[in-house]
C-alpha positions as MATLAB code, in Angstrom:
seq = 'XXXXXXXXXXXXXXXXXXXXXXXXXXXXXXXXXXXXXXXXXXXXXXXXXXXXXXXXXXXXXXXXXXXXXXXXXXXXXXXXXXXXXXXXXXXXXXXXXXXXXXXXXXXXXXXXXXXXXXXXXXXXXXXXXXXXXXXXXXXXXXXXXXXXXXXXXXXXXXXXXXXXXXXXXXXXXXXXXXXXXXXXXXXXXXXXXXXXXXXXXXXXXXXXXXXXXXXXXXXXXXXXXXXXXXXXXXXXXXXXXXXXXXXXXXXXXXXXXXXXXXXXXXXXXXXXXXXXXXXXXXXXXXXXXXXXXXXXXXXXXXXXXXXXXXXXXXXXXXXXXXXXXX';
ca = [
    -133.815   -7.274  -34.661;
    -130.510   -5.683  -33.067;
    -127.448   -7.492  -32.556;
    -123.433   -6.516  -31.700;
    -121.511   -8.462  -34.610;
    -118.097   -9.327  -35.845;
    -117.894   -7.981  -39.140;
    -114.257   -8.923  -39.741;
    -112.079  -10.298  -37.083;
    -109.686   -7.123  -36.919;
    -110.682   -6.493  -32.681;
    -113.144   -5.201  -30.720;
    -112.958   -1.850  -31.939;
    -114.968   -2.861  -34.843;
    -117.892   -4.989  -33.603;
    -120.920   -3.009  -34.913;
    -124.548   -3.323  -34.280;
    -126.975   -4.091  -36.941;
    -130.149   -5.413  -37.708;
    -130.197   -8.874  -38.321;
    -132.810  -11.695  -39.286;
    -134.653  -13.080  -35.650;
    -133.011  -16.652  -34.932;
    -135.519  -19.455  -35.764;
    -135.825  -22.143  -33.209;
    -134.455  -25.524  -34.144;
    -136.462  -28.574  -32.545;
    -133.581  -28.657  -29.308;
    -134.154  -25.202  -29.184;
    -135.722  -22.512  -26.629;
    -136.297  -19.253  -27.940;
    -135.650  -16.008  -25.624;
    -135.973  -12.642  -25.652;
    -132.709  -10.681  -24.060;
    -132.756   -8.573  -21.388;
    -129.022   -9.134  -20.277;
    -125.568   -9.790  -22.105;
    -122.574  -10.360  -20.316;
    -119.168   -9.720  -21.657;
    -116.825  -12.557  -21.454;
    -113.444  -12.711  -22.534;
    -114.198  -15.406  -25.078;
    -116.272  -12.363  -26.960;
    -112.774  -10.328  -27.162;
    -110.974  -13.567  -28.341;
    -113.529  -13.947  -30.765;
    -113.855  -10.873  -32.313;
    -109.771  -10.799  -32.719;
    -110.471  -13.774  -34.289;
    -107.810  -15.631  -31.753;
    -110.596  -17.748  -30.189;
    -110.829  -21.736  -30.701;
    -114.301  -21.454  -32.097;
    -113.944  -19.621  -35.331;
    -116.931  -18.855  -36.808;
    -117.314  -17.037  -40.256;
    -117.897  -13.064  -39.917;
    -120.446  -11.624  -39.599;
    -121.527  -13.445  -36.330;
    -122.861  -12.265  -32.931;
    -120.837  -11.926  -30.219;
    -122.555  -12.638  -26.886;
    -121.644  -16.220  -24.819;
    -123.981  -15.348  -21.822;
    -127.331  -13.678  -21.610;
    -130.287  -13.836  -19.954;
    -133.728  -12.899  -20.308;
    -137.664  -14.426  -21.375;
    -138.676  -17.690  -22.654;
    -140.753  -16.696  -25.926;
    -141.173  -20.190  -27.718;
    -139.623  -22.958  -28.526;
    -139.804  -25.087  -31.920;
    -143.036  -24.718  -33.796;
    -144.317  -22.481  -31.436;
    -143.903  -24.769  -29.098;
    -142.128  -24.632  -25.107;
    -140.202  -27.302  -24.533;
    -140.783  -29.301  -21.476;
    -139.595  -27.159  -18.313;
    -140.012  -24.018  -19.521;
    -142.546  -21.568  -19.876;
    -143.539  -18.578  -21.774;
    -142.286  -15.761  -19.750;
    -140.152  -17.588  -17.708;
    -137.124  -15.966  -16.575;
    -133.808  -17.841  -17.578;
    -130.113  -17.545  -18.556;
    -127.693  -19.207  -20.997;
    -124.949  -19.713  -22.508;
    -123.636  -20.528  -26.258;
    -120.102  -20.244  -28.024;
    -121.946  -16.945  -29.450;
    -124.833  -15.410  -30.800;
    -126.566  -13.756  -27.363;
    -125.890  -10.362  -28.112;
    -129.119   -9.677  -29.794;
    -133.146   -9.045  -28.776;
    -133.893  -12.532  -29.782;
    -131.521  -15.761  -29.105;
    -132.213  -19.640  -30.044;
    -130.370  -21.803  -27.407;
    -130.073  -24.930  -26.900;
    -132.027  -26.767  -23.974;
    -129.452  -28.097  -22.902;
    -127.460  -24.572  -22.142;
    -130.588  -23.035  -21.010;
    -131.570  -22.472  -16.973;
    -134.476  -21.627  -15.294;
    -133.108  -18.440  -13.074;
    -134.589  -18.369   -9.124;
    -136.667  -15.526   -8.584;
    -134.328  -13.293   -6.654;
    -131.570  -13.350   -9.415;
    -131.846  -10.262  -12.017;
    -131.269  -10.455  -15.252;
    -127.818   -8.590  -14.943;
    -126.787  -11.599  -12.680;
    -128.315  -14.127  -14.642;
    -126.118  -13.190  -17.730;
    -123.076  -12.666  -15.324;
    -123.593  -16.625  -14.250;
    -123.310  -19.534  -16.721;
    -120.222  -18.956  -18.302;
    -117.771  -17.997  -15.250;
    -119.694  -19.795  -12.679;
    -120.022  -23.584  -14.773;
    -116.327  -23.030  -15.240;
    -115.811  -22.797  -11.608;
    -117.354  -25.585   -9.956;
    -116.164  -27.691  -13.598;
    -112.582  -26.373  -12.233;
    -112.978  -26.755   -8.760;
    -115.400  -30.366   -8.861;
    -114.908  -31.734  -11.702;
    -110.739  -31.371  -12.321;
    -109.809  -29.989   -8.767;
    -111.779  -32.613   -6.561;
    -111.953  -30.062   -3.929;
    -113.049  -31.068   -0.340;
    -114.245  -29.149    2.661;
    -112.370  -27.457    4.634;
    -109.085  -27.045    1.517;
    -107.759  -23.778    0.644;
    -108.087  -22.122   -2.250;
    -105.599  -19.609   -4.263;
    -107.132  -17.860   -6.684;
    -105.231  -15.369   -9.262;
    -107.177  -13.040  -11.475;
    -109.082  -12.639   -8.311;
    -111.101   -9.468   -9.359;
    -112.167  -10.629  -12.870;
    -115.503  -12.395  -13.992;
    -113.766  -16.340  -13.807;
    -111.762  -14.789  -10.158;
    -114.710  -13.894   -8.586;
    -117.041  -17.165   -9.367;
    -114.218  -18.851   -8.477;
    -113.858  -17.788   -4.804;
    -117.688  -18.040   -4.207;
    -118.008  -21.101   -5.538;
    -114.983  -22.383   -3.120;
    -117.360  -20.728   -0.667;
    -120.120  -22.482   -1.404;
    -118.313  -25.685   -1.140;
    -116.414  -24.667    2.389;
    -113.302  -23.926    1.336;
    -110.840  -21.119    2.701;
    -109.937  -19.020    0.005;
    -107.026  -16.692   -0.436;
    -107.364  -14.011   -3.647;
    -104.351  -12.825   -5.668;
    -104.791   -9.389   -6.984;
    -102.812   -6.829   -8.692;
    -104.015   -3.698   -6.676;
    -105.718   -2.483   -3.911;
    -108.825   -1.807   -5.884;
    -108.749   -4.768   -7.019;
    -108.472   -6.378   -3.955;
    -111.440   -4.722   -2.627;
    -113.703   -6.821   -5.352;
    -112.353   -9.853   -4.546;
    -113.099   -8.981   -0.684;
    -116.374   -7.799   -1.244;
    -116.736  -11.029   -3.539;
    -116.307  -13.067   -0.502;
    -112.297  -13.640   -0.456;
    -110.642  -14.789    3.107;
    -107.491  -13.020    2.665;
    -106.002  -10.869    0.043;
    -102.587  -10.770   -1.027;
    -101.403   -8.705   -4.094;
     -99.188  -10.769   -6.821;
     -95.824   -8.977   -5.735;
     -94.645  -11.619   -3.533;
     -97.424  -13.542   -3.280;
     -95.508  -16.911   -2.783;
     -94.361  -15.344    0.130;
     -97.200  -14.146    1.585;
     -99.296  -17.489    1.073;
     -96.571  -19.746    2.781;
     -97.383  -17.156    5.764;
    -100.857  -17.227    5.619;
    -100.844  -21.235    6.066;
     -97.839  -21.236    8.657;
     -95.478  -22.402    5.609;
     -97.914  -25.551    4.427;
     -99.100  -24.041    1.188;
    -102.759  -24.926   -1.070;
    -104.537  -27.540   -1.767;
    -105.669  -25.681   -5.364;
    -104.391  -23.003   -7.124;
    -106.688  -21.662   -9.955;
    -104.793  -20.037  -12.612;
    -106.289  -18.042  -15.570;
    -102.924  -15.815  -15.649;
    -100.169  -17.771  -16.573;
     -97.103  -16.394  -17.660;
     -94.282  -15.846  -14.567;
     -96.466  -16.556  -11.870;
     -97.084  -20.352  -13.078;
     -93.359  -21.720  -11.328;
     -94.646  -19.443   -7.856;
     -97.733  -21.273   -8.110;
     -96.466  -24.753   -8.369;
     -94.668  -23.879   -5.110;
     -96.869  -22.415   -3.301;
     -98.783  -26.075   -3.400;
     -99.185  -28.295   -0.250;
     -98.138  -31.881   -0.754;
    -100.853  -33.708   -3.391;
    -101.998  -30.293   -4.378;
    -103.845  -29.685   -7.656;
    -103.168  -26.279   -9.618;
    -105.340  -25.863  -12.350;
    -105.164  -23.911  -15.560;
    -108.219  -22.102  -16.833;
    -105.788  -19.653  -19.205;
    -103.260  -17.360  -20.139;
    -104.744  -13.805  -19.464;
    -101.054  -12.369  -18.691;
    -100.138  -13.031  -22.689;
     -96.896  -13.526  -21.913;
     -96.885  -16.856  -23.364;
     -97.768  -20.647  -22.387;
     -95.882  -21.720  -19.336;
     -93.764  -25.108  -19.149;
     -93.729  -27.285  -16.374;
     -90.461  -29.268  -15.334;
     -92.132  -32.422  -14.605;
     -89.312  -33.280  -11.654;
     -91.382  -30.798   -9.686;
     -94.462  -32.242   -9.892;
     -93.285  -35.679   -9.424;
     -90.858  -34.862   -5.934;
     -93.700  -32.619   -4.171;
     -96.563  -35.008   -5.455;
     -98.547  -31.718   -6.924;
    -100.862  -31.999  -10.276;
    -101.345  -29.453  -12.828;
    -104.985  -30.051  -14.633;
    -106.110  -28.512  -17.471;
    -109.825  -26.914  -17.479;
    -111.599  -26.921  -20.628;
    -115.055  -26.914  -19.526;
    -116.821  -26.038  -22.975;
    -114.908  -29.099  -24.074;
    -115.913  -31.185  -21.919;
    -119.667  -30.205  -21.151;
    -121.122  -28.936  -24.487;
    -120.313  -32.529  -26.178;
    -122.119  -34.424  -22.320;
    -126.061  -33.441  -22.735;
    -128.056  -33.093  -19.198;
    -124.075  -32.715  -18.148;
    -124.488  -28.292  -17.534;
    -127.901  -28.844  -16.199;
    -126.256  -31.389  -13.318;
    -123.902  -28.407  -12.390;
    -126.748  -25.913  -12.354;
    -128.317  -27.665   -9.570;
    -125.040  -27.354   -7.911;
    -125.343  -23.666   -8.167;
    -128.811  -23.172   -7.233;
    -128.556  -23.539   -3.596;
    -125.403  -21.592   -3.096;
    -127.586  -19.013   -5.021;
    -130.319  -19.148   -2.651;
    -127.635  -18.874    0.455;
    -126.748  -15.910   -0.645;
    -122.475  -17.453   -1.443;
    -122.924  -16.910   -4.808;
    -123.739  -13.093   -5.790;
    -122.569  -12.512   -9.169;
    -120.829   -9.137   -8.760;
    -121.480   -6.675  -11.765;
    -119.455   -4.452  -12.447;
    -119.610   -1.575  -15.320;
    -122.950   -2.017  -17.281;
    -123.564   -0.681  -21.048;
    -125.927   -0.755  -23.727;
    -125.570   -2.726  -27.022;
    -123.955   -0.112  -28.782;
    -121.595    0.000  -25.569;
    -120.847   -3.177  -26.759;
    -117.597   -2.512  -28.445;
    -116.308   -0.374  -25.810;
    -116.855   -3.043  -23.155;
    -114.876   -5.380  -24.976;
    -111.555   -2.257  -25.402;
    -112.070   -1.880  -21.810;
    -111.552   -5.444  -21.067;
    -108.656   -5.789  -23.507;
    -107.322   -2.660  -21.247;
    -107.740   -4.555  -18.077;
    -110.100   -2.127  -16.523;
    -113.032   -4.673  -16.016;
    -114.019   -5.508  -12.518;
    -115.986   -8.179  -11.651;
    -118.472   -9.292  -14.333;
    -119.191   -6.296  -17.319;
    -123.031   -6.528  -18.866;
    -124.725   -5.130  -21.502;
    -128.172   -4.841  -21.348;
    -130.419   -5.078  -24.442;
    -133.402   -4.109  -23.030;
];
Protein backbone atom coordinates (compact mmCIF):
# COMPACT_ATOMS: atom_id res chain seq x y z
CA UNK A 1 0.00 0.00 0.00
CA UNK A 2 0.76 3.91 -0.33
CA UNK A 3 1.74 6.01 2.42
CA UNK A 4 3.40 9.86 2.88
CA UNK A 5 6.54 9.09 5.23
CA UNK A 6 9.29 10.75 7.13
CA UNK A 7 12.32 9.42 5.79
CA UNK A 8 14.66 11.58 7.87
CA UNK A 9 13.46 14.36 10.00
CA UNK A 10 15.15 17.23 7.82
CA UNK A 11 11.22 19.07 7.08
CA UNK A 12 8.46 18.69 5.12
CA UNK A 13 10.10 19.13 1.98
CA UNK A 14 11.21 15.64 2.13
CA UNK A 15 8.25 13.47 3.21
CA UNK A 16 7.97 11.00 0.28
CA UNK A 17 5.41 8.49 -0.61
CA UNK A 18 6.13 4.88 -0.81
CA UNK A 19 4.81 1.62 -0.66
CA UNK A 20 4.74 0.21 2.56
CA UNK A 21 3.65 -3.18 4.30
CA UNK A 22 -0.57 -2.93 5.14
CA UNK A 23 -0.82 -2.33 9.09
CA UNK A 24 -1.96 -5.56 10.85
CA UNK A 25 -4.65 -5.13 13.39
CA UNK A 26 -3.66 -5.62 16.99
CA UNK A 27 -6.56 -7.15 19.26
CA UNK A 28 -7.64 -3.13 20.44
CA UNK A 29 -7.51 -2.47 17.00
CA UNK A 30 -10.04 -1.41 14.05
CA UNK A 31 -8.77 -1.63 10.74
CA UNK A 32 -9.80 1.15 8.00
CA UNK A 33 -9.42 1.89 4.72
CA UNK A 34 -8.62 5.88 4.03
CA UNK A 35 -10.51 8.00 2.14
CA UNK A 36 -9.45 11.32 3.97
CA UNK A 37 -6.16 12.73 5.66
CA UNK A 38 -6.07 15.87 7.27
CA UNK A 39 -3.00 17.90 7.75
CA UNK A 40 -2.32 18.97 11.21
CA UNK A 41 0.40 20.90 12.44
CA UNK A 42 1.64 18.07 14.62
CA UNK A 43 2.53 16.31 10.98
CA UNK A 44 4.94 19.48 10.22
CA UNK A 45 6.39 19.22 13.82
CA UNK A 46 6.91 15.77 13.23
CA UNK A 47 8.48 15.55 10.16
CA UNK A 48 11.07 18.46 11.43
CA UNK A 49 11.51 16.15 13.93
CA UNK A 50 10.60 19.08 16.68
CA UNK A 51 7.45 17.21 17.81
CA UNK A 52 7.11 15.55 21.46
CA UNK A 53 6.39 12.18 19.98
CA UNK A 54 9.53 11.16 18.24
CA UNK A 55 9.22 8.25 16.45
CA UNK A 56 12.12 6.54 14.47
CA UNK A 57 12.15 7.46 10.54
CA UNK A 58 10.71 6.12 8.35
CA UNK A 59 7.15 6.62 9.84
CA UNK A 60 3.82 7.89 8.43
CA UNK A 61 2.76 11.09 8.90
CA UNK A 62 -1.03 11.46 9.14
CA UNK A 63 -2.79 12.27 12.91
CA UNK A 64 -6.40 12.45 11.43
CA UNK A 65 -8.15 10.51 8.75
CA UNK A 66 -11.16 9.14 7.98
CA UNK A 67 -12.61 6.58 5.94
CA UNK A 68 -14.14 2.51 6.02
CA UNK A 69 -14.17 0.03 8.70
CA UNK A 70 -12.47 -3.13 6.93
CA UNK A 71 -11.78 -5.51 10.00
CA UNK A 72 -10.70 -5.61 13.09
CA UNK A 73 -8.36 -8.32 14.89
CA UNK A 74 -8.54 -11.75 13.38
CA UNK A 75 -10.82 -10.72 10.95
CA UNK A 76 -12.87 -9.75 13.34
CA UNK A 77 -15.15 -6.07 13.97
CA UNK A 78 -14.98 -5.07 17.16
CA UNK A 79 -18.13 -4.36 18.97
CA UNK A 80 -19.73 -1.01 17.49
CA UNK A 81 -18.47 -1.08 14.34
CA UNK A 82 -19.19 -2.50 11.17
CA UNK A 83 -17.70 -3.45 7.94
CA UNK A 84 -18.23 -0.50 5.80
CA UNK A 85 -19.02 1.76 8.32
CA UNK A 86 -18.03 5.20 7.85
CA UNK A 87 -15.68 6.61 10.68
CA UNK A 88 -12.79 8.97 11.59
CA UNK A 89 -9.72 8.93 13.86
CA UNK A 90 -7.06 10.02 15.19
CA UNK A 91 -3.39 8.64 16.24
CA UNK A 92 0.05 10.43 17.08
CA UNK A 93 0.73 9.18 13.29
CA UNK A 94 0.49 6.66 10.83
CA UNK A 95 -3.02 7.79 8.84
CA UNK A 96 -1.50 8.89 5.83
CA UNK A 97 -1.79 5.66 4.04
CA UNK A 98 -4.74 3.34 2.14
CA UNK A 99 -4.88 1.16 5.13
CA UNK A 100 -4.64 2.40 8.99
CA UNK A 101 -4.86 0.18 12.38
CA UNK A 102 -6.35 2.46 15.14
CA UNK A 103 -7.10 2.04 18.21
CA UNK A 104 -10.86 1.67 19.41
CA UNK A 105 -10.53 3.86 21.57
CA UNK A 106 -9.50 6.86 18.94
CA UNK A 107 -11.91 5.57 16.50
CA UNK A 108 -15.67 7.29 15.81
CA UNK A 109 -18.51 6.28 14.12
CA UNK A 110 -19.08 9.54 11.67
CA UNK A 111 -23.12 10.68 11.28
CA UNK A 112 -24.26 10.24 7.93
CA UNK A 113 -24.20 13.80 6.69
CA UNK A 114 -20.43 14.32 7.55
CA UNK A 115 -17.96 13.54 4.44
CA UNK A 116 -15.02 12.08 4.67
CA UNK A 117 -13.08 15.45 4.08
CA UNK A 118 -14.84 16.64 7.36
CA UNK A 119 -14.48 13.60 9.14
CA UNK A 120 -10.59 13.79 8.86
CA UNK A 121 -10.80 17.65 9.49
CA UNK A 122 -12.59 16.69 13.09
CA UNK A 123 -10.87 14.63 15.82
CA UNK A 124 -7.79 16.27 16.24
CA UNK A 125 -8.79 20.17 16.28
CA UNK A 126 -12.24 19.63 17.44
CA UNK A 127 -11.30 17.06 20.81
CA UNK A 128 -8.80 19.78 21.51
CA UNK A 129 -11.46 22.32 21.61
CA UNK A 130 -14.10 21.25 23.79
CA UNK A 131 -10.79 19.46 26.02
CA UNK A 132 -9.73 23.37 26.03
CA UNK A 133 -12.86 24.94 26.41
CA UNK A 134 -14.68 21.95 28.99
CA UNK A 135 -12.29 20.30 30.33
CA UNK A 136 -9.44 23.25 31.35
CA UNK A 137 -11.62 26.40 30.51
CA UNK A 138 -14.93 25.37 32.42
CA UNK A 139 -16.78 27.50 30.07
CA UNK A 140 -20.48 28.40 30.80
CA UNK A 141 -23.30 29.77 28.73
CA UNK A 142 -23.62 32.84 27.84
CA UNK A 143 -19.19 33.70 28.42
CA UNK A 144 -17.23 35.18 25.75
CA UNK A 145 -14.78 33.77 23.96
CA UNK A 146 -11.36 35.28 22.34
CA UNK A 147 -9.94 33.24 20.07
CA UNK A 148 -6.39 33.97 18.25
CA UNK A 149 -5.28 31.91 15.32
CA UNK A 150 -8.85 32.37 14.44
CA UNK A 151 -8.60 31.17 10.73
CA UNK A 152 -6.49 28.01 11.32
CA UNK A 153 -7.69 24.29 11.82
CA UNK A 154 -7.51 24.55 16.12
CA UNK A 155 -9.15 28.63 15.49
CA UNK A 156 -11.92 27.54 13.73
CA UNK A 157 -13.08 24.33 15.99
CA UNK A 158 -12.52 26.50 18.56
CA UNK A 159 -15.17 29.19 17.84
CA UNK A 160 -17.81 26.52 16.82
CA UNK A 161 -17.37 24.61 19.54
CA UNK A 162 -17.90 27.92 21.86
CA UNK A 163 -20.95 27.99 19.61
CA UNK A 164 -22.14 24.94 20.31
CA UNK A 165 -21.87 25.52 23.94
CA UNK A 166 -23.56 29.29 23.77
CA UNK A 167 -20.87 31.29 24.07
CA UNK A 168 -20.19 34.79 22.30
CA UNK A 169 -17.15 34.57 20.51
CA UNK A 170 -14.82 37.24 19.28
CA UNK A 171 -11.95 35.94 16.50
CA UNK A 172 -8.45 37.45 16.31
CA UNK A 173 -7.07 37.38 12.87
CA UNK A 174 -4.18 38.68 11.04
CA UNK A 175 -6.00 39.84 7.78
CA UNK A 176 -9.01 40.48 6.18
CA UNK A 177 -8.99 37.18 4.43
CA UNK A 178 -8.49 35.71 7.19
CA UNK A 179 -11.10 37.19 8.93
CA UNK A 180 -13.56 36.17 6.44
CA UNK A 181 -12.90 32.25 7.54
CA UNK A 182 -13.30 32.85 10.88
CA UNK A 183 -16.74 34.74 9.97
CA UNK A 184 -17.90 32.26 7.74
CA UNK A 185 -16.72 29.72 10.57
CA UNK A 186 -19.30 31.17 12.76
CA UNK A 187 -17.22 34.10 14.64
CA UNK A 188 -19.42 37.06 16.43
CA UNK A 189 -17.04 39.74 15.79
CA UNK A 190 -13.73 40.02 14.15
CA UNK A 191 -10.96 42.06 15.16
CA UNK A 192 -7.47 41.83 13.48
CA UNK A 193 -4.34 41.35 16.04
CA UNK A 194 -3.10 45.08 15.53
CA UNK A 195 -4.67 46.45 18.50
CA UNK A 196 -6.71 43.90 19.40
CA UNK A 197 -6.60 44.65 23.23
CA UNK A 198 -8.11 47.65 22.26
CA UNK A 199 -10.67 46.67 20.25
CA UNK A 200 -11.93 43.78 22.67
CA UNK A 201 -12.19 46.17 25.78
CA UNK A 202 -14.68 48.02 23.20
CA UNK A 203 -16.48 45.25 22.10
CA UNK A 204 -17.47 44.33 25.90
CA UNK A 205 -17.94 48.11 27.01
CA UNK A 206 -14.33 47.83 28.77
CA UNK A 207 -15.20 44.35 30.87
CA UNK A 208 -12.96 42.04 28.91
CA UNK A 209 -13.26 37.69 28.43
CA UNK A 210 -14.08 35.15 30.26
CA UNK A 211 -11.45 32.79 27.98
CA UNK A 212 -8.89 33.56 25.81
CA UNK A 213 -7.61 30.58 23.66
CA UNK A 214 -4.14 31.00 22.65
CA UNK A 215 -2.22 28.76 20.15
CA UNK A 216 0.05 31.95 19.17
CA UNK A 217 2.01 32.96 21.89
CA UNK A 218 4.81 35.09 21.58
CA UNK A 219 3.91 39.18 22.13
CA UNK A 220 0.38 38.83 22.19
CA UNK A 221 0.43 36.54 25.50
CA UNK A 222 0.83 39.99 28.11
CA UNK A 223 -2.36 41.66 25.68
CA UNK A 224 -4.14 38.61 26.37
CA UNK A 225 -3.78 38.39 30.05
CA UNK A 226 -5.33 41.89 29.97
CA UNK A 227 -7.79 41.67 27.93
CA UNK A 228 -9.34 39.06 30.74
CA UNK A 229 -12.50 39.89 32.83
CA UNK A 230 -12.07 39.34 36.53
CA UNK A 231 -11.69 35.21 37.23
CA UNK A 232 -10.97 34.79 33.59
CA UNK A 233 -9.20 31.69 32.26
CA UNK A 234 -6.69 32.10 29.20
CA UNK A 235 -5.57 29.00 27.97
CA UNK A 236 -2.54 27.88 26.05
CA UNK A 237 -2.89 25.36 23.27
CA UNK A 238 0.78 26.59 21.68
CA UNK A 239 3.30 28.68 20.32
CA UNK A 240 2.49 28.98 16.51
CA UNK A 241 4.12 32.68 16.42
CA UNK A 242 7.79 30.90 17.18
CA UNK A 243 8.86 33.68 18.76
CA UNK A 244 9.53 31.87 21.84
CA UNK A 245 7.65 30.62 25.16
CA UNK A 246 6.01 33.49 26.93
CA UNK A 247 6.49 34.21 30.83
CA UNK A 248 3.89 35.17 33.01
CA UNK A 249 4.52 37.67 36.02
CA UNK A 250 2.50 35.87 38.46
CA UNK A 251 1.50 39.46 40.33
CA UNK A 252 -0.86 39.74 37.39
CA UNK A 253 -2.61 36.83 37.71
CA UNK A 254 -2.89 36.98 41.36
CA UNK A 255 -4.29 41.07 41.55
CA UNK A 256 -6.95 40.57 38.56
CA UNK A 257 -7.85 36.93 39.80
CA UNK A 258 -7.21 35.56 35.98
CA UNK A 259 -5.78 31.79 35.33
CA UNK A 260 -3.55 30.72 32.66
CA UNK A 261 -4.17 26.72 31.93
CA UNK A 262 -2.22 24.70 29.98
CA UNK A 263 -4.00 22.33 27.24
CA UNK A 264 -2.39 19.17 26.52
CA UNK A 265 -5.20 17.16 25.40
CA UNK A 266 -3.20 14.10 23.84
CA UNK A 267 -1.73 14.02 27.32
CA UNK A 268 -4.38 13.86 29.04
CA UNK A 269 -6.92 11.72 26.89
CA UNK A 270 -4.78 9.08 25.07
CA UNK A 271 -3.52 7.67 28.65
CA UNK A 272 -7.98 7.92 30.00
CA UNK A 273 -9.65 4.96 27.74
CA UNK A 274 -13.59 5.55 26.89
CA UNK A 275 -12.20 9.31 27.91
CA UNK A 276 -12.24 10.66 23.64
CA UNK A 277 -15.30 8.65 23.07
CA UNK A 278 -17.16 10.79 26.14
CA UNK A 279 -16.15 14.01 24.16
CA UNK A 280 -17.35 12.60 20.86
CA UNK A 281 -20.77 12.46 22.11
CA UNK A 282 -20.28 16.01 22.98
CA UNK A 283 -19.66 16.73 19.39
CA UNK A 284 -22.25 14.75 17.81
CA UNK A 285 -25.15 16.92 18.40
CA UNK A 286 -23.52 20.19 17.64
CA UNK A 287 -22.74 18.19 14.40
CA UNK A 288 -26.20 17.41 13.71
CA UNK A 289 -27.23 21.32 14.48
CA UNK A 290 -25.37 22.25 11.94
CA UNK A 291 -22.61 24.61 14.79
CA UNK A 292 -20.02 22.51 13.98
CA UNK A 293 -19.05 22.46 10.08
CA UNK A 294 -15.55 21.60 9.78
CA UNK A 295 -14.39 24.17 7.20
CA UNK A 296 -11.90 22.69 4.53
CA UNK A 297 -9.87 24.51 3.09
CA UNK A 298 -7.15 23.61 0.20
CA UNK A 299 -7.45 19.80 -0.58
CA UNK A 300 -4.48 17.58 -2.20
CA UNK A 301 -3.60 14.22 -3.04
CA UNK A 302 -1.01 12.02 -1.20
CA UNK A 303 1.73 13.03 -3.20
CA UNK A 304 0.41 16.71 -2.38
CA UNK A 305 1.30 15.65 0.81
CA UNK A 306 4.57 17.38 1.20
CA UNK A 307 3.46 20.50 -0.27
CA UNK A 308 0.56 20.81 2.17
CA UNK A 309 2.77 20.59 4.96
CA UNK A 310 5.44 23.81 3.11
CA UNK A 311 2.27 25.58 2.73
CA UNK A 312 1.39 25.34 6.29
CA UNK A 313 4.92 26.06 7.48
CA UNK A 314 4.30 29.31 5.08
CA UNK A 315 1.17 30.23 6.86
CA UNK A 316 -1.02 30.03 3.85
CA UNK A 317 -3.45 27.32 5.29
CA UNK A 318 -6.99 28.31 5.89
CA UNK A 319 -9.21 26.51 7.79
CA UNK A 320 -8.55 22.74 7.89
CA UNK A 321 -6.02 21.38 4.70
CA UNK A 322 -6.90 17.49 3.57
CA UNK A 323 -5.45 15.10 1.58
CA UNK A 324 -7.43 12.64 0.16
CA UNK A 325 -6.17 9.08 -0.50
CA UNK A 326 -8.81 7.89 -2.35
Amino acid sequence: MRAAQVLDTTGPADVAVRDVPEPTPGPDDVLVEVHSVGVSFPDLLLSKGEYQLKPDPPFTLGVDFAGTVVAGPDGTVPDDFEVGQRVAGVGGWGGAAELVANPVTSTFVLPDHVSYDEGAALPMNYLTAQFALAERGQLREGETVLVHGAAGGVGTATIQVAKGYGARTIAVVSTEQKGEVARAAGADEVVLLDGFRAAVQELTDNRGVDVVLDVVGGDVFTDSLRVLSTQGRLLVVGFAAGQGIPEVKVNRLLLNNVDVRGVGWGAFAMFRPGYMHQQWAELVPMLESGVVKPPIGATYDLDGFAQALLDMDARKTLGKSVVHVR
